[in-house]
Short mmCIF file of C-alpha atoms and ligand atoms in Angstrom, two decimals:
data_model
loop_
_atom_site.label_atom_id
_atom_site.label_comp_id
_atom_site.label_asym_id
_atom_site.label_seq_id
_atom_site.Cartn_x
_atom_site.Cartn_y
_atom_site.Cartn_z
CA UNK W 1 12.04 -18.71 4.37
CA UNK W 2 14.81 -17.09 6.28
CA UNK W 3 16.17 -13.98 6.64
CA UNK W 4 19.23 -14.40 4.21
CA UNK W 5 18.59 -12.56 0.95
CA UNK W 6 15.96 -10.30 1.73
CA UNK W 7 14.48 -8.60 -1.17
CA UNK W 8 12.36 -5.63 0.45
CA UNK W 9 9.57 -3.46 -0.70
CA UNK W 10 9.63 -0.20 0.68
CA UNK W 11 6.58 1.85 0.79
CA UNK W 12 6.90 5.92 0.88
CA UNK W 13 8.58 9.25 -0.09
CA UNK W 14 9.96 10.27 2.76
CA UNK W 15 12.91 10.78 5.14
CA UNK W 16 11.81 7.95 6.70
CA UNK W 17 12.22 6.09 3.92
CA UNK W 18 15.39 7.14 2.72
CA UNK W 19 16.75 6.87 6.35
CA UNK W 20 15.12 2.91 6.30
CA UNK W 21 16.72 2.22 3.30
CA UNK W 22 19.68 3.97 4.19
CA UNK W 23 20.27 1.50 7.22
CA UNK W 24 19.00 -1.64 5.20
CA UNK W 25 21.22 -1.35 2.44
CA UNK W 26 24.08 -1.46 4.77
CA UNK W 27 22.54 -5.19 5.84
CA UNK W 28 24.26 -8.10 4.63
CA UNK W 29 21.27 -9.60 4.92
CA UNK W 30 19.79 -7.43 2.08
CA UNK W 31 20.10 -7.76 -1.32
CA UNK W 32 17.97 -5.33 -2.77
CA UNK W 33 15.63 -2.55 -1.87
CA UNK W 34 12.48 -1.54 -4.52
CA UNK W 35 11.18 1.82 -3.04
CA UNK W 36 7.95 2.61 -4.45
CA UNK W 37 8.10 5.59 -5.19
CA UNK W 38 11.43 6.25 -3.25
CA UNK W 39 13.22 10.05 -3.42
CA UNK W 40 16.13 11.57 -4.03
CA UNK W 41 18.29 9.94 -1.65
CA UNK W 42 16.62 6.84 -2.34
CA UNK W 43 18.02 7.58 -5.59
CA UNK W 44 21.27 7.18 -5.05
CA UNK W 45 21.31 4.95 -1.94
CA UNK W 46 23.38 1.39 -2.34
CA UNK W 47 21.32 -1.62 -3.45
CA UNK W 48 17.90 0.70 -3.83
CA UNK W 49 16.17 1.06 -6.63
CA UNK W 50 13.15 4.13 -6.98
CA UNK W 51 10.13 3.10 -8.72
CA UNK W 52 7.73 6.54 -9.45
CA UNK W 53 5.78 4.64 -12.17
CA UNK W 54 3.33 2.36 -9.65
CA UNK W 55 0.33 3.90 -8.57
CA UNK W 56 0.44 5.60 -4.34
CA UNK W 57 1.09 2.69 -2.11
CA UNK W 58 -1.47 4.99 -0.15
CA UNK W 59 -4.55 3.63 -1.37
CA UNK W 60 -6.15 0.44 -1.38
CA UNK W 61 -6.38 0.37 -5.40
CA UNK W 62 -3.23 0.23 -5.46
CA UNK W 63 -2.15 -3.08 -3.37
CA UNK W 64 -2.90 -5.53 -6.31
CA UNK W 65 -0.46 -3.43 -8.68
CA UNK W 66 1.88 -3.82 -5.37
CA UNK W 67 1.66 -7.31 -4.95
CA UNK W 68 1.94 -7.79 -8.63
CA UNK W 69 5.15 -6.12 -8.70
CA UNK W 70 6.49 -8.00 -5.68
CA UNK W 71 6.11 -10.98 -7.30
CA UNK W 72 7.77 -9.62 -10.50
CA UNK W 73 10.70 -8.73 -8.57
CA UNK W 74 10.84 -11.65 -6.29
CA UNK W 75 10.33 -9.41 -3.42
CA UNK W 76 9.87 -11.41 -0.05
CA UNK W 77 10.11 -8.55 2.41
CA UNK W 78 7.42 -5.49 2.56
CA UNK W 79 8.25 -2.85 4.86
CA UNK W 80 5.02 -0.61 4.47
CA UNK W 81 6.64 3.49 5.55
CA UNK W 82 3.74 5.36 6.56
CA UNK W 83 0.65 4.84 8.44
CA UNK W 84 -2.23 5.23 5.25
CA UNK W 85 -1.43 1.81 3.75
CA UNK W 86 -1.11 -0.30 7.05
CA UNK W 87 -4.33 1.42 7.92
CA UNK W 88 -6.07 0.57 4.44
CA UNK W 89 -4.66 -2.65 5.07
CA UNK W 90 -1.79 -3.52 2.58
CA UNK W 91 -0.01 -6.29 5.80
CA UNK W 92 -3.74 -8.17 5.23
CA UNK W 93 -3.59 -8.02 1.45
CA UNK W 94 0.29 -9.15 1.28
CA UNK W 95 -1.01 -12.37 3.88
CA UNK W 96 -3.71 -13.12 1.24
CA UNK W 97 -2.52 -12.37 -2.36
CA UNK W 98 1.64 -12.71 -1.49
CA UNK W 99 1.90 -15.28 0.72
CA UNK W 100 5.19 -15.67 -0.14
CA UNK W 101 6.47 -12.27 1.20
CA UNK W 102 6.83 -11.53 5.15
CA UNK W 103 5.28 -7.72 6.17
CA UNK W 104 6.62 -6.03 8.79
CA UNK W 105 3.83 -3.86 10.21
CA UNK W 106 0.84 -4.44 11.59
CA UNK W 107 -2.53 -5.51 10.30
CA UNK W 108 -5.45 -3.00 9.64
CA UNK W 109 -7.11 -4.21 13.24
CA UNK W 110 -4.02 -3.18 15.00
CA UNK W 111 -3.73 -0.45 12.69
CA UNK W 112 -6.64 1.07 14.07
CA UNK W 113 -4.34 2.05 17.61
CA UNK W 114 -3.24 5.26 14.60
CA UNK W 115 -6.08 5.32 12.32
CA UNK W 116 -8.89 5.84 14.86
CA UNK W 117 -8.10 7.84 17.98
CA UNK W 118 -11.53 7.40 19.51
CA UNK W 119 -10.73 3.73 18.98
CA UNK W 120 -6.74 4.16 20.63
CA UNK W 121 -8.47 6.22 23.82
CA UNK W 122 -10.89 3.47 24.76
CA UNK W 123 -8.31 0.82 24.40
CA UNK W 124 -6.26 3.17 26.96
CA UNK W 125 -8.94 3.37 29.09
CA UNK W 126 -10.05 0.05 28.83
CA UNK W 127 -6.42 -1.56 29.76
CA UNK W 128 -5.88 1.82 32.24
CA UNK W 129 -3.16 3.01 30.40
CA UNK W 130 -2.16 6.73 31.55
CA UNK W 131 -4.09 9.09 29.09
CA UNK W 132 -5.72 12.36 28.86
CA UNK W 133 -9.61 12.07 30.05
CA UNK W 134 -11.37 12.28 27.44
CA UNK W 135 -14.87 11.89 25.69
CA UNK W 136 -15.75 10.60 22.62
CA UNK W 137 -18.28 12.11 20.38
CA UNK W 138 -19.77 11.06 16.83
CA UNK W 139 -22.65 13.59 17.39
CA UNK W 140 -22.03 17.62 16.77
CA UNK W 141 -24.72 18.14 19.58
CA UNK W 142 -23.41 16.10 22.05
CA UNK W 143 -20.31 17.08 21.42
CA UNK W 144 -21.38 20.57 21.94
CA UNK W 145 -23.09 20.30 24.91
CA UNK W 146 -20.12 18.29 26.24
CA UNK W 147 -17.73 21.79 25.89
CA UNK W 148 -19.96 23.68 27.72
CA UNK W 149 -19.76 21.69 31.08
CA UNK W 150 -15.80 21.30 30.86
CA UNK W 151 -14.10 23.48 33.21
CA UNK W 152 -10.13 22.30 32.15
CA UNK W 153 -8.33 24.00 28.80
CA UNK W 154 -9.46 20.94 26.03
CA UNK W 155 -8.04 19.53 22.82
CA UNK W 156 -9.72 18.50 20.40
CA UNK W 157 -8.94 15.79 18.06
CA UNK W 158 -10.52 14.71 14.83
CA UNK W 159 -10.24 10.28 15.20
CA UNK W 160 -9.33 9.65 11.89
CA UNK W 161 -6.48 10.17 9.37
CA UNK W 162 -5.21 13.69 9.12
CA UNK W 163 -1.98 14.07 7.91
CA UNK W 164 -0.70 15.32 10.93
CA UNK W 165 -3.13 18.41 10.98
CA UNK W 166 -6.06 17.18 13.03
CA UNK W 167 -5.65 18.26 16.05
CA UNK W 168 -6.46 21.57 17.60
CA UNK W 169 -5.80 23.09 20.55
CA UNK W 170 -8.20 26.39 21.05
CA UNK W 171 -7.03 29.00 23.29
CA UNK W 172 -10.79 29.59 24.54
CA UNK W 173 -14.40 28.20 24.54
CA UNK W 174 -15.41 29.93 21.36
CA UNK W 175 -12.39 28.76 19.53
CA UNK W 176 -12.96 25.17 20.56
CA UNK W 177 -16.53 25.35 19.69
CA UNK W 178 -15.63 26.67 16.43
CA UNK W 179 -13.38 23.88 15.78
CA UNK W 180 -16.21 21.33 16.73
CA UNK W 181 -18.07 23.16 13.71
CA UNK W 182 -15.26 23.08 11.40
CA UNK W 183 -14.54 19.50 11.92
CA UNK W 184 -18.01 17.31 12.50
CA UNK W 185 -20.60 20.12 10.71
CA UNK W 186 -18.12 21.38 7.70
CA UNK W 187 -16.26 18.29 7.24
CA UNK W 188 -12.57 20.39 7.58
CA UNK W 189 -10.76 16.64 7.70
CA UNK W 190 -13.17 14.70 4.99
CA UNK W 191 -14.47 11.39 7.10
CA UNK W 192 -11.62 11.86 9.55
CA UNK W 193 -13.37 14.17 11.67
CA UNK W 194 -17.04 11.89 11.67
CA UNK W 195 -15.63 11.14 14.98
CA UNK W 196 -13.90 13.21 17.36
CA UNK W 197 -12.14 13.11 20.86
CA UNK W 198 -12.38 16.02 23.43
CA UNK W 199 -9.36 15.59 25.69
CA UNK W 200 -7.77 17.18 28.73
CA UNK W 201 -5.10 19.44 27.86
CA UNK W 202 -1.95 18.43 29.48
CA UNK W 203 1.60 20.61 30.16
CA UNK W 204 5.15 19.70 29.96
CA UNK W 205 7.69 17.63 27.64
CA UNK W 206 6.61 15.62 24.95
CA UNK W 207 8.24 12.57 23.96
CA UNK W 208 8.40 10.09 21.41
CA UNK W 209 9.02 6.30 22.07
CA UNK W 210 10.22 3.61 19.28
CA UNK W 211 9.14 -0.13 19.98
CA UNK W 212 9.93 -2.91 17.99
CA UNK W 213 7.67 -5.84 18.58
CA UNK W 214 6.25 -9.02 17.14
CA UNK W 215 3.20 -9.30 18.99
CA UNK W 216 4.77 -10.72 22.20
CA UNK W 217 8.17 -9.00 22.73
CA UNK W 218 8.42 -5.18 22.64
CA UNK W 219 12.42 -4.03 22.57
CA UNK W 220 11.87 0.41 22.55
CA UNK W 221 14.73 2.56 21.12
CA UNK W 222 15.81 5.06 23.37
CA UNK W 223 13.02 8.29 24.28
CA UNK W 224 13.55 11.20 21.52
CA UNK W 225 12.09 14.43 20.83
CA UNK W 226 10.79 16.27 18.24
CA UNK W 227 9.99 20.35 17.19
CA UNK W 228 6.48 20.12 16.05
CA UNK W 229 6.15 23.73 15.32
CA UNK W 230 7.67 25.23 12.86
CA UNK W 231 9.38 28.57 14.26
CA UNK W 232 12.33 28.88 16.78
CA UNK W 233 10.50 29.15 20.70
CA UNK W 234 8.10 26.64 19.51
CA UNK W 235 6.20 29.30 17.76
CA UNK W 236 3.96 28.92 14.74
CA UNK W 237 2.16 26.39 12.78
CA UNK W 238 2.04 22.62 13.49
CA UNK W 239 4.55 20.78 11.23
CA UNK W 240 5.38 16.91 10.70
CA UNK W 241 8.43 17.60 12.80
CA UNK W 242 11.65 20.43 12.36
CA UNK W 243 14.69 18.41 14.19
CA UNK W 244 14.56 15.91 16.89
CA UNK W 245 17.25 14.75 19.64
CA UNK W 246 17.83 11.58 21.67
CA UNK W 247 18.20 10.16 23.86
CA UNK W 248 16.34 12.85 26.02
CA UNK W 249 18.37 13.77 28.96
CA UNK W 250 17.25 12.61 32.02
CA UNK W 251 15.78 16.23 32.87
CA UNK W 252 13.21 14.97 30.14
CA UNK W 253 12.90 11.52 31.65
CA UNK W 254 14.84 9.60 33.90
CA UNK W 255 15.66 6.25 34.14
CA UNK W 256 12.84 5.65 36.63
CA UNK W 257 10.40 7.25 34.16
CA UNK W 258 11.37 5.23 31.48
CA UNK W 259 11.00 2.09 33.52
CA UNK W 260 7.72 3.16 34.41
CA UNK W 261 6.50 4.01 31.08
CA UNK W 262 7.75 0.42 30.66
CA UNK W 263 5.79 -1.11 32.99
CA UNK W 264 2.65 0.91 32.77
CA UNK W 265 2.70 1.82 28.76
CA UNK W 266 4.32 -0.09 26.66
CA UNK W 267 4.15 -3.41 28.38
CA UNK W 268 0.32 -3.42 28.90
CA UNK W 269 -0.39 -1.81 25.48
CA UNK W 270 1.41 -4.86 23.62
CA UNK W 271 -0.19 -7.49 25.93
CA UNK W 272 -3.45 -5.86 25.95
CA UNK W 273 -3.39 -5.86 21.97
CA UNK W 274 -2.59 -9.33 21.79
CA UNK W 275 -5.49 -10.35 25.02
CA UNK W 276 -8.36 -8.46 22.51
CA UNK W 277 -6.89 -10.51 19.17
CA UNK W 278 -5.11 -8.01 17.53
CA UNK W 279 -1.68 -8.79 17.91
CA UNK W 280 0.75 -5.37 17.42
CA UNK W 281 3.60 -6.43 15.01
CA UNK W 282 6.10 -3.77 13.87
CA UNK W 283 6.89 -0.48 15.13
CA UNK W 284 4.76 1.35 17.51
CA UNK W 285 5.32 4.98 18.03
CA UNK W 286 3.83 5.84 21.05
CA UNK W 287 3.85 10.26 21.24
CA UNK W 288 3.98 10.67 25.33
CA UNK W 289 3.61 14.38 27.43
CA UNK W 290 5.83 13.92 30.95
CA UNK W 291 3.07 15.61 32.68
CA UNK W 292 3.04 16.42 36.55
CA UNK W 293 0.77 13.36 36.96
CA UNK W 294 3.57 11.32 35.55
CA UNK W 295 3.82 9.82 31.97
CA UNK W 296 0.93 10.44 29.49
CA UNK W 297 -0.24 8.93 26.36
CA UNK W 298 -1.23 11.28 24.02
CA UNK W 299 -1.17 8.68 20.37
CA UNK W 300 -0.06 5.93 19.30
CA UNK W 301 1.42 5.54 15.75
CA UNK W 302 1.77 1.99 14.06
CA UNK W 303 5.07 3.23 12.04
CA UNK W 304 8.08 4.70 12.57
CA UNK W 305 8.19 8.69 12.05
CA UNK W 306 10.14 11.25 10.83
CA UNK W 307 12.44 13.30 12.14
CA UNK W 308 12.78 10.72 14.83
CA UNK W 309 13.95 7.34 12.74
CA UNK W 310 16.62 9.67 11.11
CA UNK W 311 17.84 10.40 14.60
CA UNK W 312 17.34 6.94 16.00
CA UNK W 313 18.81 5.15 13.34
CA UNK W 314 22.53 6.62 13.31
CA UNK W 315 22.53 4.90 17.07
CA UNK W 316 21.92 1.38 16.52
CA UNK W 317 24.90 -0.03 17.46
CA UNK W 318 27.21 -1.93 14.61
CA UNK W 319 26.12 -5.47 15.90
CA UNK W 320 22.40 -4.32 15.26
CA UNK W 321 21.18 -5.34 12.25
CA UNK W 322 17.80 -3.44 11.45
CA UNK W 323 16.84 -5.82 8.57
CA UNK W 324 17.38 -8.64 10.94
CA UNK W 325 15.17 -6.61 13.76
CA UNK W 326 12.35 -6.36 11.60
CA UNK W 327 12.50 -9.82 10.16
CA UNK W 328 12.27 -10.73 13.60
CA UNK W 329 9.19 -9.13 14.27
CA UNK W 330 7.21 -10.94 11.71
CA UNK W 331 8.19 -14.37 13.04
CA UNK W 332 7.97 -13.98 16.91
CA UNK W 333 11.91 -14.23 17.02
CA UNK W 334 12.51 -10.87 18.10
CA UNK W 335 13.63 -12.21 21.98
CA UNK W 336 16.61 -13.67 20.79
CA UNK W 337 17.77 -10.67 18.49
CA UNK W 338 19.77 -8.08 20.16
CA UNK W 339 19.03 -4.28 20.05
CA UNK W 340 21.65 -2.47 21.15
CA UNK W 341 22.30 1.52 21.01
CA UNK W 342 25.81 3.00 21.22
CA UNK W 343 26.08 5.59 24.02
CA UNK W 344 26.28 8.67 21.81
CA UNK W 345 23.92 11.54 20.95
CA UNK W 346 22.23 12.07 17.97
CA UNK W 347 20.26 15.40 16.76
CA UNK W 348 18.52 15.82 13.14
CA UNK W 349 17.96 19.75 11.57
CA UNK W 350 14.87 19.31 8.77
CA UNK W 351 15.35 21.72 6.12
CA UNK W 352 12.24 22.97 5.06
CA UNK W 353 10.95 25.25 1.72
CA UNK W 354 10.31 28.37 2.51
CA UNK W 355 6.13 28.95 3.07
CA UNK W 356 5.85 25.92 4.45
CA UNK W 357 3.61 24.31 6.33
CA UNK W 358 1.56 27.00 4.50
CA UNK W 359 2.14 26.94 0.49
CA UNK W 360 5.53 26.67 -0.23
CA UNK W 361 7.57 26.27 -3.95
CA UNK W 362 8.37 22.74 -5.32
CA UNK W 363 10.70 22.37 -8.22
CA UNK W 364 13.19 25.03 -6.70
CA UNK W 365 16.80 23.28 -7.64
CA UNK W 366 18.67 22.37 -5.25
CA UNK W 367 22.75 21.78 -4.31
CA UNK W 368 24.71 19.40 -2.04
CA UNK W 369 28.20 20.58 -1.39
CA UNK W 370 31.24 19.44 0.67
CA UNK W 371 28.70 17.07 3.36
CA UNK W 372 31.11 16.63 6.05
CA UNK W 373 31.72 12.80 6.49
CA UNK W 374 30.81 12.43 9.53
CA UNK W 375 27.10 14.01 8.60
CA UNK W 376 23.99 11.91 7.01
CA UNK W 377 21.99 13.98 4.59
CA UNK W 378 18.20 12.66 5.08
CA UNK W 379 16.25 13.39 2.13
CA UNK W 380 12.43 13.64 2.16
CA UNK W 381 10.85 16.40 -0.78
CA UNK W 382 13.48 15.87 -2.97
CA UNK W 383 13.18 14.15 -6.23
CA UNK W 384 15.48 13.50 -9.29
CA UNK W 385 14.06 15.52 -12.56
CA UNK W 386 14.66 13.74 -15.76
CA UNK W 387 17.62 15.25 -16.47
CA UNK W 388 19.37 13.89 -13.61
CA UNK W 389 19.15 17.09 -11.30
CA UNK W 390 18.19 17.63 -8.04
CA UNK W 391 15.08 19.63 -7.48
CA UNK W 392 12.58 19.91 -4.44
CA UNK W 393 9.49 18.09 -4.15
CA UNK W 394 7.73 18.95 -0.60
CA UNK W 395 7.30 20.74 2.12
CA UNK W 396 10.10 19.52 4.77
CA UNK W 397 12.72 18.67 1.92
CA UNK W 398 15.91 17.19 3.91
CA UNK W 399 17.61 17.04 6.85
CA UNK W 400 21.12 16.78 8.53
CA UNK W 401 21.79 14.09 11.22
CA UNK W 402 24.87 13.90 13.09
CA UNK W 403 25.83 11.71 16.37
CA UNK W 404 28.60 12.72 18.99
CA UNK W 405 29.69 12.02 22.48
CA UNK W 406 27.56 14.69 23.37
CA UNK W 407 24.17 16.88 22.50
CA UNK W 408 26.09 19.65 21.90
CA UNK W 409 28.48 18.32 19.75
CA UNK W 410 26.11 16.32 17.97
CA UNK W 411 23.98 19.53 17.40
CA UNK W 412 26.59 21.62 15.98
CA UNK W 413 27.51 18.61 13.53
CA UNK W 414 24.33 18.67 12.66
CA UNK W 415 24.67 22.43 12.15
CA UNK W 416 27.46 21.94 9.76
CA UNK W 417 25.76 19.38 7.85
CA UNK W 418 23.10 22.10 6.92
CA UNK W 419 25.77 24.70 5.92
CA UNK W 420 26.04 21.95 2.85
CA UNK W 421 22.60 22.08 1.60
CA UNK W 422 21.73 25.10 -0.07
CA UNK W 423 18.25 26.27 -2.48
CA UNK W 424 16.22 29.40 -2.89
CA UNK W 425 13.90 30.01 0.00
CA UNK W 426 15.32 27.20 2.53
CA UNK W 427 14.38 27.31 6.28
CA UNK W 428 14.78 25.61 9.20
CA UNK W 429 14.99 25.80 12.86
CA UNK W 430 18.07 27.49 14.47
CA UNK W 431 17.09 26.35 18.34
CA UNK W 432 16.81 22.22 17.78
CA UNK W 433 17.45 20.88 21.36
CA UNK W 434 17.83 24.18 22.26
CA UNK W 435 16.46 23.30 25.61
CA UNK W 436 17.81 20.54 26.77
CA UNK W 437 20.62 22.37 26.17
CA UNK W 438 20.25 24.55 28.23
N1 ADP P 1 -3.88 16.24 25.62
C1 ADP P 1 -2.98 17.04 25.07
N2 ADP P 1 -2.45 18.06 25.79
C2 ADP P 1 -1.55 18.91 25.24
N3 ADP P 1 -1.11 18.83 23.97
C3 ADP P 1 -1.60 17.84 23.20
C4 ADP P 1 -2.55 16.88 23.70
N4 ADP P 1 -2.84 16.03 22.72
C5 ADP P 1 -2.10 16.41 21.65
N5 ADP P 1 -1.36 17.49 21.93
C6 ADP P 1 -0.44 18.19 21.02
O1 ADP P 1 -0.91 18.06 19.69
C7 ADP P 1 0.05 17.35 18.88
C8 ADP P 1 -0.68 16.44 17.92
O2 ADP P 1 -1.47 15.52 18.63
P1 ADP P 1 -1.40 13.97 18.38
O3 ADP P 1 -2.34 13.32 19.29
O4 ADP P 1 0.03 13.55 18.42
O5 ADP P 1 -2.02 13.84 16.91
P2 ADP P 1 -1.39 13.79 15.44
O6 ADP P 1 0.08 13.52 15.54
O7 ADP P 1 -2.15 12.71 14.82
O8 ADP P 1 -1.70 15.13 14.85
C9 ADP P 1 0.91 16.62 19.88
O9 ADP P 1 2.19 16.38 19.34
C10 ADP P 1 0.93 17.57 21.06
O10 ADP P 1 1.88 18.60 20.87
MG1 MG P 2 1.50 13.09 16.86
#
């Protein structure tokens, strides 16, 4: 098969997914995009189709209804979204039942780099790749015991699956042993938290790096960052991400930086993945802190993530075909595919409901009005109600992207583009990139 008429499957709800099938549908080498279950942009996105009615793509009783529909459709491409299906497995169960259709994402063995983060920190220590020490404990006792001889500020990790919300970071002994107890003795995180990591805490700028690869290759979008907490300052609850910016300037990381997190990252995780038999094909989102001992690893994610693809995305440059990049990946072709970024700025404001990451409304009606053209509206809760209207459906509900020549310009674009959404209770961020701003 080649990569002429690709009809994709896209897995997911979110703005990742709308911003994926935002950039595919421009591909001339697309034809159609199914997104199971798709949003409200999907909605209305060229070539995309939403389909609500198929069981989660989440869970692994769901992949023969998947595959069935794929070969309903004549679907040849799946492009899994988030990180629960590729972890469950969905790339192995395409290979088997579907042979017919290419995956782009890894399998559930290199899955594992996300899904278990006891599993991720021994393949980092293993290939030395620059982490937080660490321990890893599967024992409440040990684990116990472990925090009381530790004399550096800790984090604490559950290994598995969390939604985002697994990882603490107590502000004193008690608090961490208390979050030992929540996680392996009351089960906060379900089976996620069997396991845990006990890591060094580490200061300064986080960082998040996009690689494509196809097991051999890696080709990395440009460093961006995200505003994990949800107030201005940094303040407040942990969130799956208020805005994001890139590139970083080079008070973030320089070029030298980057080249080493080249060298001793990226390059060694992809060739040590492939060395244990578990090639990495698809995206890998590896979360970095620029610490004063130089570039750290603090996860790896086997997908892209949200609000960073929005950001990314509006910089490929017009010769860049994504749906031709992630073909590419799936048959070891990605060397001779070009990536290319333009040299402008991109920022991304998530608008959130009001409450959250706490409880928060869903339902509330929303309106788009007068989205200045040069502004991408991202949606992620947002879902079409029967009668064709346009209601919320989440927590972080959409978000305004915007490039320029600069971060500031590209910032108050993105500004603007949030003066054009408007529902009862909205919130978001008024400092994103604040500091690199600065
Ligand atoms: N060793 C560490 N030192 C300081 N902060 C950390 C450390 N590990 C994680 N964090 C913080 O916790 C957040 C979540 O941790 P991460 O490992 O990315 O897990 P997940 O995204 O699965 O919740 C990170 O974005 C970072 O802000
Ligand atoms: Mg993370």
């Amino acid at each position: 098969m080649s990569c002429q008429s690709l009809i994709i499957l896209l897995l997911g709800s979110g703005g990742r997914e709308h911003a994926l099938a935002w950039k595919l549908s421009q591909s001339p080498l697309v034809h159609h995009v199914y997104c199971v279950p798709g949003n409200g942009g999907t909605a209305s996105t060229p070539k995309c189709t939403n389909h609500s009615d198929l069981p989660s793509p989440e869970k692994v009783s769901s992949f023969p209804a998947l595959v069935s529909f794929a070969q309903r459709h004549g679907v040849n491409f799946l492009v899994p979204g988030p990180e629960a299906p590729l972890v469950a497995g969905v790339v192995d169960y395409f290979e088997q039942h579907a042979p017919g259709v290419r995956c782009f994402g890894p399998k559930s063995d290199a899955a594992r780099m996300e899904g278990s983060k006891t599993f991720a920190k021994d393949f980092m220590r293993k290939h030395a790749i620059p982490t937080a020490k660490y321990q890893n404990f599967s024992s409440h006792a040990s684990a116990k015991q472990y925090l009381e001889t530790v004399d550096h500020p800790v984090v604490i990790k559950a290994s598995g699956l969390a939604g985002g919300k697994g990882v603490i970071i107590p502000s004193s002994k008690d608090e961490a042993q208390e979050a030992l107890t929540d996680i392996m003795l009351k089960s906060e995180f379900g089976a996620a938290g069997e396991e845990v990591v006990i890591e060094e805490f580490l200061e300064g700028n986080e960082i998040s790096i996009l690689s494509f690869s196809d097991g051999i290759t890696i080709k990395s979008l440009p460093p961006a960052q995200d505003h994990k907490r949800i107030g201005d300052g940094d303040t407040g609850g942990n969130t799956g991400g208020m805005g994001a910016y890139a590139p970083c300037p080079s008070s973030v990381v320089s070029q030298a930086q980057m080249e080493e997190i080249e060298r001793t990252v990226l390059r060694p995780t992809i060739k040590g993945m492939e060395d244990e038999g578990y090639p990495f094909r698809g995206v890998l989102f590896t979360g970095l802190m620029m610490a004063t001992s130089g570039p750290c690893v603090l996860e790896y994610n086997v997908r892209f993530g949200d609000p960073e693809v929005q950001t990314l995305l509006p910089l490929l440059a017009p010769e860049t075909d994504l749906a031709q990049v992630l073909y590419a990946c799936t048959d070891h072709t990605l060397s001779s595919v070009q990536v290319s970024i333009t040299n402008d700025v991109a920022a991304t404001v998530v608008v959130a409901a009001g409450g959250y990451p706490s409880s928060y409304p869903k339902g509330t009606p929303m309106k788009l009005k007068d989205i200045p053209e040069d502004v991408q509206v991202f949606h992620a809760g947002t879902a079409v109600d029967v009668e064709g209207k346009l209601k919320t459906s989440g927590g972080r509900v959409i978000a305004a992207t915007a490039t320029g020549k600069t971060l500031k310009e590209a910032v108050e674009k993105a500004y603007g583009g949030v003066k054009a959404i408007e529902f009862e209770g909205m919130y978001y961020r008024r400092d994103i990139a604040a500091r690199a701003l600065n």
